[in-house]
CSV table of C-alpha atoms in Angstrom, one decimal:
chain,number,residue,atom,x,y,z
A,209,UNK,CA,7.8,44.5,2.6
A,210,UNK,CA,10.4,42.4,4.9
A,211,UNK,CA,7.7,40.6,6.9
A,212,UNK,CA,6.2,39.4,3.9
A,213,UNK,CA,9.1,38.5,2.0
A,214,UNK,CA,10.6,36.5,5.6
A,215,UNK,CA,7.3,35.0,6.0
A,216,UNK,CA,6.7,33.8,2.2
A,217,UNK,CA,10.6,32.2,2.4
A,218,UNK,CA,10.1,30.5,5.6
A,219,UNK,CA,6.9,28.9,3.7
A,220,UNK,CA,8.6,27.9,0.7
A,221,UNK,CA,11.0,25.8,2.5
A,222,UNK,CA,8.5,24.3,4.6
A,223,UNK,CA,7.1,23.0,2.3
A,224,UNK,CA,10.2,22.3,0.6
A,225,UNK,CA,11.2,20.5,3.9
A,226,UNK,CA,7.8,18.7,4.3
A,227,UNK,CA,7.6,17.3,0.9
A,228,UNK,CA,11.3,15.7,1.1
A,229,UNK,CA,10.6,14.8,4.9
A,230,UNK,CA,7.1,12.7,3.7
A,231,UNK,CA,9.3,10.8,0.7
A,232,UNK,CA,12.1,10.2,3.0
A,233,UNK,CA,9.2,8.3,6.0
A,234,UNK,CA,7.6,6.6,2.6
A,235,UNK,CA,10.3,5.7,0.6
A,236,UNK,CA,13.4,5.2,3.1
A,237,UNK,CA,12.5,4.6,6.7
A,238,UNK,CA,10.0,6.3,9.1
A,239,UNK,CA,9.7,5.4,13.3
A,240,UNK,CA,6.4,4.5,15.0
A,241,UNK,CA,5.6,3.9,18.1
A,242,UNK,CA,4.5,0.9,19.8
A,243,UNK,CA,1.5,0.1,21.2
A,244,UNK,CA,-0.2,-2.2,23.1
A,245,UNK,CA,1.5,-5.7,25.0
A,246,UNK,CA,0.9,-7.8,21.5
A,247,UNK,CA,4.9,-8.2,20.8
A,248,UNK,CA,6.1,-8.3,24.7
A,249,UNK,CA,8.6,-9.6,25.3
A,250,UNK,CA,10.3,-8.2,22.4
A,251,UNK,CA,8.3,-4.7,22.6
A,252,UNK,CA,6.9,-2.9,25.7
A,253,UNK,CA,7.7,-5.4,28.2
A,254,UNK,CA,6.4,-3.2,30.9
A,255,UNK,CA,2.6,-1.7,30.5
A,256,UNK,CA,3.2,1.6,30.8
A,257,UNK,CA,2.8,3.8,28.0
A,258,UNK,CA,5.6,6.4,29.0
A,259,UNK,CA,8.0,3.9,28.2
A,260,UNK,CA,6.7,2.6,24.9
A,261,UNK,CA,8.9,2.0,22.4
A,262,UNK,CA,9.8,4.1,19.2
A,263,UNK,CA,10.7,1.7,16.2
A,264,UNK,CA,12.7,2.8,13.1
A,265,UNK,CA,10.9,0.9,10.1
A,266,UNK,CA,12.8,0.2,6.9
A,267,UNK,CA,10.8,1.1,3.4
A,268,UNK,CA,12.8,-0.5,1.0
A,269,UNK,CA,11.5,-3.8,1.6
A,270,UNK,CA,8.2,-2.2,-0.1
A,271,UNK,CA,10.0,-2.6,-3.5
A,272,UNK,CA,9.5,-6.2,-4.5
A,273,UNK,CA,7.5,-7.0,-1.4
A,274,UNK,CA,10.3,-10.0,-0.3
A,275,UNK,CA,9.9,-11.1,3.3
A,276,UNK,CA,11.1,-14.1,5.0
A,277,UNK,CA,9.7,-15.7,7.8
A,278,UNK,CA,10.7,-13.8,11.7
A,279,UNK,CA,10.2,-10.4,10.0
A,280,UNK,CA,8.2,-7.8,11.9
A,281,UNK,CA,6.2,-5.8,9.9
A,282,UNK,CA,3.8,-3.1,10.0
A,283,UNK,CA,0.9,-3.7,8.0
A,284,UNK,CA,-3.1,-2.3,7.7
A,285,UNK,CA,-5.7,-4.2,9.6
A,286,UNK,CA,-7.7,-6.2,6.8
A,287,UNK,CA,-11.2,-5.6,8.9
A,288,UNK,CA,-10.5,-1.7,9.5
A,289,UNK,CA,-8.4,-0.2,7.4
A,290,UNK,CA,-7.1,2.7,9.3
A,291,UNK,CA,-5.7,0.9,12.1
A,292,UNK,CA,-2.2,-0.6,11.8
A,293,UNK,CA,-0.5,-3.6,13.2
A,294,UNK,CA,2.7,-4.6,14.3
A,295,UNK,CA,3.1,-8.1,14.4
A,296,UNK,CA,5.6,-11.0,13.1
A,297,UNK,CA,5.8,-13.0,9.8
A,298,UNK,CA,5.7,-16.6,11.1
A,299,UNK,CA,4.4,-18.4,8.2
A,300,UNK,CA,5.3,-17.2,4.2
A,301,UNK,CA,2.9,-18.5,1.3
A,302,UNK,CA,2.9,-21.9,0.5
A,303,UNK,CA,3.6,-23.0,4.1
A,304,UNK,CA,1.1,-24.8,6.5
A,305,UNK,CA,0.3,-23.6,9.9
A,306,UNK,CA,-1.6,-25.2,12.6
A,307,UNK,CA,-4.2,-22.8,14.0
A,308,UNK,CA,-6.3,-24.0,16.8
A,309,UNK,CA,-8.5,-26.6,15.1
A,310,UNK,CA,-6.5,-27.5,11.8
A,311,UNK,CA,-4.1,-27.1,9.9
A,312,UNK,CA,-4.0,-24.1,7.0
A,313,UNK,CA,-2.2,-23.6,4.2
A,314,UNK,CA,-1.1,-20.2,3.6
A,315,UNK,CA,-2.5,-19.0,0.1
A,316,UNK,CA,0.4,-17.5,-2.8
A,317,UNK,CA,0.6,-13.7,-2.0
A,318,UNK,CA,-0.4,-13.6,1.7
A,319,UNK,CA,1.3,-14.3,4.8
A,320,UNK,CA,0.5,-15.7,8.6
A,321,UNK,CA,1.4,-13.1,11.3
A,322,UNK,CA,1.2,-13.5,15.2
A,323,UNK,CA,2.2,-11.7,18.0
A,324,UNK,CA,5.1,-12.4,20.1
A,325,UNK,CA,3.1,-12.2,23.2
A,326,UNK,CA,0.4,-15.1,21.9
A,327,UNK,CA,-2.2,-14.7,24.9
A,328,UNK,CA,-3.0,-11.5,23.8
A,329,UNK,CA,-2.5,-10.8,20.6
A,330,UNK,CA,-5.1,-10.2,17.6
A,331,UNK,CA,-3.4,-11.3,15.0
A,332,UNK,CA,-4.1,-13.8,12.1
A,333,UNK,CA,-5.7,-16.3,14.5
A,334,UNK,CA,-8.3,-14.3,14.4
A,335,UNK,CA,-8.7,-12.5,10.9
A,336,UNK,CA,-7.2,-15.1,8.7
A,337,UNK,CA,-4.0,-14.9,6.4
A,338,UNK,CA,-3.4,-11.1,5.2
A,339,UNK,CA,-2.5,-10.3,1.9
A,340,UNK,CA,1.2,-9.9,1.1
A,341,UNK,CA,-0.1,-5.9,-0.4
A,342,UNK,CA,-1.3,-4.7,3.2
A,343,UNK,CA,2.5,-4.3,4.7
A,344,UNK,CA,3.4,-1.1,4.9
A,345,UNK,CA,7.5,-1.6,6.3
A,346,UNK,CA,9.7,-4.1,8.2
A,347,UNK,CA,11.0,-3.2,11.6
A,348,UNK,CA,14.4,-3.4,12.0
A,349,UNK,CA,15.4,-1.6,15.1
A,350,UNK,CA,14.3,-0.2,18.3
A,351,UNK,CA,15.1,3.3,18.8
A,352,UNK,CA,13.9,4.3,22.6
A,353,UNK,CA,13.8,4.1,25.2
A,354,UNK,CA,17.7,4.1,24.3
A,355,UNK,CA,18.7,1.5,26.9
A,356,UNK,CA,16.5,-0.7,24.4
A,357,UNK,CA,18.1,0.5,21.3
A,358,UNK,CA,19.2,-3.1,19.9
A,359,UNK,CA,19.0,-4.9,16.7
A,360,UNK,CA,16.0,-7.0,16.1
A,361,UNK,CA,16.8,-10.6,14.7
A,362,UNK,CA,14.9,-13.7,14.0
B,187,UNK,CA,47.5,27.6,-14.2
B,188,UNK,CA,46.8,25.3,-11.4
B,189,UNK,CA,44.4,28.2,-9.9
B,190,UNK,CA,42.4,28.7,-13.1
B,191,UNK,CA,41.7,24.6,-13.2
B,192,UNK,CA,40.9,24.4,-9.4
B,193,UNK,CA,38.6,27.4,-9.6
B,194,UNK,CA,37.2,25.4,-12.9
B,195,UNK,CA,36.2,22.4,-10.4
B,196,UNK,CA,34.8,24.2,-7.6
B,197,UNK,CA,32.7,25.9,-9.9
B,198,UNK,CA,31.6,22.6,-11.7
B,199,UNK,CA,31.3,20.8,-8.6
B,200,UNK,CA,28.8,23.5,-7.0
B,201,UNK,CA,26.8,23.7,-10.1
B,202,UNK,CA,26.8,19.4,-10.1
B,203,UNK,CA,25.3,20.2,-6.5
B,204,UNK,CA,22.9,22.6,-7.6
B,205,UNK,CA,21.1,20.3,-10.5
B,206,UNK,CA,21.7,17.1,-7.6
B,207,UNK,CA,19.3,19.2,-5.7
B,208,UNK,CA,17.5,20.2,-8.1
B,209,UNK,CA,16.8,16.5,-9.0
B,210,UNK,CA,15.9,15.4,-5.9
B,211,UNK,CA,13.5,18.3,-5.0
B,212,UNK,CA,12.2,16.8,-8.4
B,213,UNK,CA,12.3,13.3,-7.6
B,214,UNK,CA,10.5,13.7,-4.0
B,215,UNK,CA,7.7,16.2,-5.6
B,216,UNK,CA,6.5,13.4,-8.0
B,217,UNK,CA,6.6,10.8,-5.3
B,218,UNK,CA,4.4,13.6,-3.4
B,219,UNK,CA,2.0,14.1,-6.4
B,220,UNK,CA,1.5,10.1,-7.1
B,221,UNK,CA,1.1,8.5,-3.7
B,222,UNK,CA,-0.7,11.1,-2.6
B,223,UNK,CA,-2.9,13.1,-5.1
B,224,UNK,CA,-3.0,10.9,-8.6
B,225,UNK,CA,-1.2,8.8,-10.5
B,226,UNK,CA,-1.4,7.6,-14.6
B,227,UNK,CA,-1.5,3.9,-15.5
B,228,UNK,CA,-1.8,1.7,-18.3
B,229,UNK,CA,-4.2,-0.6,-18.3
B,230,UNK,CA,-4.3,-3.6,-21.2
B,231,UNK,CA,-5.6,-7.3,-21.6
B,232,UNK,CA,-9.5,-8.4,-21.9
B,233,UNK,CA,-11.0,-8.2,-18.0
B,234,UNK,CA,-12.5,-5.2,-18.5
B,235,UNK,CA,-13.8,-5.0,-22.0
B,236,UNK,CA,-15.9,-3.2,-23.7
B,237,UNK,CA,-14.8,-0.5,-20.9
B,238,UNK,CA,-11.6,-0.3,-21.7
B,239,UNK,CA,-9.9,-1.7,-24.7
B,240,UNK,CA,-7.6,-5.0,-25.2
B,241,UNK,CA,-4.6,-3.5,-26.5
B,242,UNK,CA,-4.2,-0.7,-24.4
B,243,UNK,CA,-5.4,2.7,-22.5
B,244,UNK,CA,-3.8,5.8,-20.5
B,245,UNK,CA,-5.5,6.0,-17.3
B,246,UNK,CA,-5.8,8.3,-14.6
B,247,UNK,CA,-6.4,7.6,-11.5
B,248,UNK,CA,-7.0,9.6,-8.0
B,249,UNK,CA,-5.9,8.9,-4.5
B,250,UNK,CA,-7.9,11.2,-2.3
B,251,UNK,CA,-11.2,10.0,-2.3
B,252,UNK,CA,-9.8,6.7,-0.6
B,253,UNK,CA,-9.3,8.9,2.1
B,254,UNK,CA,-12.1,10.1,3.3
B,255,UNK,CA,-14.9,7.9,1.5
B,256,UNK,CA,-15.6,4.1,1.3
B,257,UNK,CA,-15.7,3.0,-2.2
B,258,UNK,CA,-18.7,2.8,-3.8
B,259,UNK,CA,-20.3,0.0,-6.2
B,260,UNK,CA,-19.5,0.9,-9.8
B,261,UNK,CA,-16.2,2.9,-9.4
B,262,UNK,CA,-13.2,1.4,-11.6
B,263,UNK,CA,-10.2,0.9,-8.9
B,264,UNK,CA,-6.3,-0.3,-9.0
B,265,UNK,CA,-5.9,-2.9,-6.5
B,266,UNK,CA,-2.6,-4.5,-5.5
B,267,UNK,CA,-3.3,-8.1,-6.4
B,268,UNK,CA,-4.2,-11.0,-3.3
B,269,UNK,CA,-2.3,-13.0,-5.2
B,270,UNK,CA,0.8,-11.1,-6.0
B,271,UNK,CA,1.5,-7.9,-4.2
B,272,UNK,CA,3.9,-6.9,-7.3
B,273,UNK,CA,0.8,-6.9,-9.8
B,274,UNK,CA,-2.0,-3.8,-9.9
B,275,UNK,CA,-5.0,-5.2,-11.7
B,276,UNK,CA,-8.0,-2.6,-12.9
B,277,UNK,CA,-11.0,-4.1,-11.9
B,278,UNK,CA,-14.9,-2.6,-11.1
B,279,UNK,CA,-16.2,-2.4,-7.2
B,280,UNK,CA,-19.3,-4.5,-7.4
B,281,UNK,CA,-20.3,-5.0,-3.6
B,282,UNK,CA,-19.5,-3.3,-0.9
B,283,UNK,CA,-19.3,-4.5,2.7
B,284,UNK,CA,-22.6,-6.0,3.9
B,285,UNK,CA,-23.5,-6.8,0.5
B,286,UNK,CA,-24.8,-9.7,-0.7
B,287,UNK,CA,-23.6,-10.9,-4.1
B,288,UNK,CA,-24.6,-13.3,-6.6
B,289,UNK,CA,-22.1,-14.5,-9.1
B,290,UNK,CA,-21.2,-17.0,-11.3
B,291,UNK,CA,-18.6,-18.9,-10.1
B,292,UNK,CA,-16.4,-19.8,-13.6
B,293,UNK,CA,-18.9,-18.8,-16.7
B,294,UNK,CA,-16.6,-20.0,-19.4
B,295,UNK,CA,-17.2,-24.1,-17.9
B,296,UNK,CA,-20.7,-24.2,-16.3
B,297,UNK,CA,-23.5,-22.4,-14.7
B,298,UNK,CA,-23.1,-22.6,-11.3
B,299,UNK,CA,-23.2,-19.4,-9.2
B,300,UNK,CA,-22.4,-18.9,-5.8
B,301,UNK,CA,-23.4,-16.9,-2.7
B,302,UNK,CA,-21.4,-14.3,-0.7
B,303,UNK,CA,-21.5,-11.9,2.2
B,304,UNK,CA,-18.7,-9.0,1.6
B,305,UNK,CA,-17.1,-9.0,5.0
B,306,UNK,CA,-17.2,-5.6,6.8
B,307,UNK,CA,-13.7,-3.2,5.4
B,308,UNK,CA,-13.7,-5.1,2.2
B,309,UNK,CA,-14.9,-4.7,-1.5
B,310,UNK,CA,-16.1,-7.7,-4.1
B,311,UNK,CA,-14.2,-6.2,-7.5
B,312,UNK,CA,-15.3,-7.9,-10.9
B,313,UNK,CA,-13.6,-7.4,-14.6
B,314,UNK,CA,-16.8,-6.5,-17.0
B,315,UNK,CA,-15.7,-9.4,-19.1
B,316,UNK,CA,-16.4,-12.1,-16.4
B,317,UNK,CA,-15.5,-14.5,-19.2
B,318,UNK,CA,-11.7,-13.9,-18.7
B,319,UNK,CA,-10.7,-12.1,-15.6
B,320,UNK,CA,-9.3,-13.3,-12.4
B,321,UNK,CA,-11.0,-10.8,-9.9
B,322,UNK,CA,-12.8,-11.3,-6.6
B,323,UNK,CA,-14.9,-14.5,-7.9
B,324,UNK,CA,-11.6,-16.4,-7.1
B,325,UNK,CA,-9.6,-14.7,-4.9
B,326,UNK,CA,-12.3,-13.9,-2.9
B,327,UNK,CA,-13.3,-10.1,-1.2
B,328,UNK,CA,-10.3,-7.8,-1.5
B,329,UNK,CA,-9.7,-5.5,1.6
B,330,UNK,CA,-9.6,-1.6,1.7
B,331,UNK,CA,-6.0,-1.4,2.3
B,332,UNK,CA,-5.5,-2.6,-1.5
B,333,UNK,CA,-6.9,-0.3,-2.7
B,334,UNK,CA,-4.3,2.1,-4.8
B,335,UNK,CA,-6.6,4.6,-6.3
B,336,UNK,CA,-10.0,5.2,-8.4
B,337,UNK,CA,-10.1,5.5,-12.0
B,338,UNK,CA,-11.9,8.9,-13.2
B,339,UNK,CA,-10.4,9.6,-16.6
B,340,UNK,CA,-9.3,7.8,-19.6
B,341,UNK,CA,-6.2,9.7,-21.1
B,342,UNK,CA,-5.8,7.6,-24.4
B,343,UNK,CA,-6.6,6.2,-27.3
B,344,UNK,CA,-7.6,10.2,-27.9
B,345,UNK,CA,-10.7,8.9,-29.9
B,346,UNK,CA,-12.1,7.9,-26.1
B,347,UNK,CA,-10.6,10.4,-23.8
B,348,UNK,CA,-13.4,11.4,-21.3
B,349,UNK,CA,-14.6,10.1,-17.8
B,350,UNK,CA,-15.0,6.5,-16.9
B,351,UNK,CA,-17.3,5.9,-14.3
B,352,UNK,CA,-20.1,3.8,-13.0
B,353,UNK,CA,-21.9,1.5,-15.5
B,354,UNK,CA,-25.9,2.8,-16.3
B,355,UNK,CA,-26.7,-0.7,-14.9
């Protein structure tokens, strides 16, 4: 029948589609969006969550896990695993940070990441160094609202 | 002549296209298929002995269950090492969050065990052989997020292939 040959093709290359479109977000680059004041100024300066910005996040960075320090990454909350942060790198292992009551030393294979906006920001203040393993992508650019579309540096 | 040769390209060009396409339809399918379903590993070296052998098994290991479940004490996972994201140890869940766990700390130098409480959204993993394996007793309680994938089958040496799974104790 036609119907059921048009409707089987138009499955095939969804699925087609889907499977190259989910390598392509794992493998390449993907865009999230941006939640939450954590990284204002550099992120949703304005509270309002029809302007939030869209971020493109760059997967090749996944490869040998190098990061330097002023990278933003995306990475999985250590307490609750299916909630992820965007935050930045500001301390790489082997350096020493001062948190609020002493100084820490960031353990080989982990990494010290605060928000740009540090009055509210849950970050590793609070939950400690995260492990190197939890980033999931480095963000790179902002894509919208597109008078924000810019570069992101530092 | 310079018609037959062109017409020689085009048609070696579009069937170059048609195996690139091929490949890559390939390629992403078995990215699909191992991030996302199961994957096969190798796993060597003494942690986990008499489990799995020194010199070497075949492995394979699921990703779904990570999905929907917690893991649970006994289950044989991959984890992406603490200490270096680059490495994938094998190692066995022995607490779960809320757990309290006994171990001791280095059994090789002394008898001294220590006391934890596994935080809530991690797992304490152990090697069997706790006489030489770097696990959870020194990099301390290893969150969900590193988890790769849970061990269910072991694919070779042939004379062992079956299931792998929790421990009678």
């Amino acid at each position: 029948m036609g119907i059921q040959n048009i409707l089987w093709q138009v499955a095939k290359k969804s699925f087609t589609g889907s499977i190259i479109g989910l390598t392509i977000s794992d493998r390449c680059c993907s865009v999230v969006p941006v939640r939450g004041d954590s990284m204002s100024p550099t992120f949703n300066p304005q509270r309002n969550s029809y302007l939030d910005d869209y971020v493109l996040v760059d997967k090749f960075c996944l490869k040998d896990y190098k990061f330097a320090r002023g990278d933003v990454v995306v990475f999985s909350s250590p307490t609750n695993f299916g909630d992820r942060y965007i935050k930045r790198i500001v301390g790489m292992p082997g350096e020493w940070i001062s948190s609020s009551r002493d100084v820490i030393r960031v353990p080989e294979g982990h990494c010290w990441v605060e928000g740009d906006n540090k009055t509210s920001s849950l970050d590793s203040r609070t939950f400690g160094p995260i492990p190197l393993g939890l980033i999931q992508g480095r963000v790179t650019r902002v894509l919208w609202p597109p008078q924000r579309i810019s570069k992101i540096g530092q | 002549m310079a018609s037959l040769s062109s017409s020689f390209w085009t048609t070696a060009s579009r069937e170059a296209m048609k195996s690139g396409v091929f490949i890559a339809k390939l390629y992403c399918f078995l990215h699909v298929t191992t991030n996302y379903l199961g994957f096969m590993a190798y796993a060597y070296g003494p942690s986990m002995t008499p489990t799995l052998h020194l010199s070497g098994n075949v492995l394979l290991a699921e990703r779904i269950s990570k999905r929907y479940r917690k893991p649970s004490r006994g289950d044989i996972v991959v984890i992406r090492s603490p200490e270096n994201p680059n490495k994938t140890p094998i190692k066995r869940v022995v607490g779960i969050e809320g757990d309290c766990i006994s171990f001791v700390v280095d059994p090789v130098k002394s008898d001294k065990s220590q006391t934890i409480v596994v935080p809530k959204g991690h797992v304490f993993v152990q090697g069997d052989y706790t006489h030489n394996s770097r696990d959870s007793r020194t990099f301390g309680p290893v969150p969900y997020g590193l988890i790769q994938g849970r061990v269910l089958w072991r694919v070779w040496p042939l004379r062992d292939f079956g299931p792998l799974g929790p421990t009678p104790t």
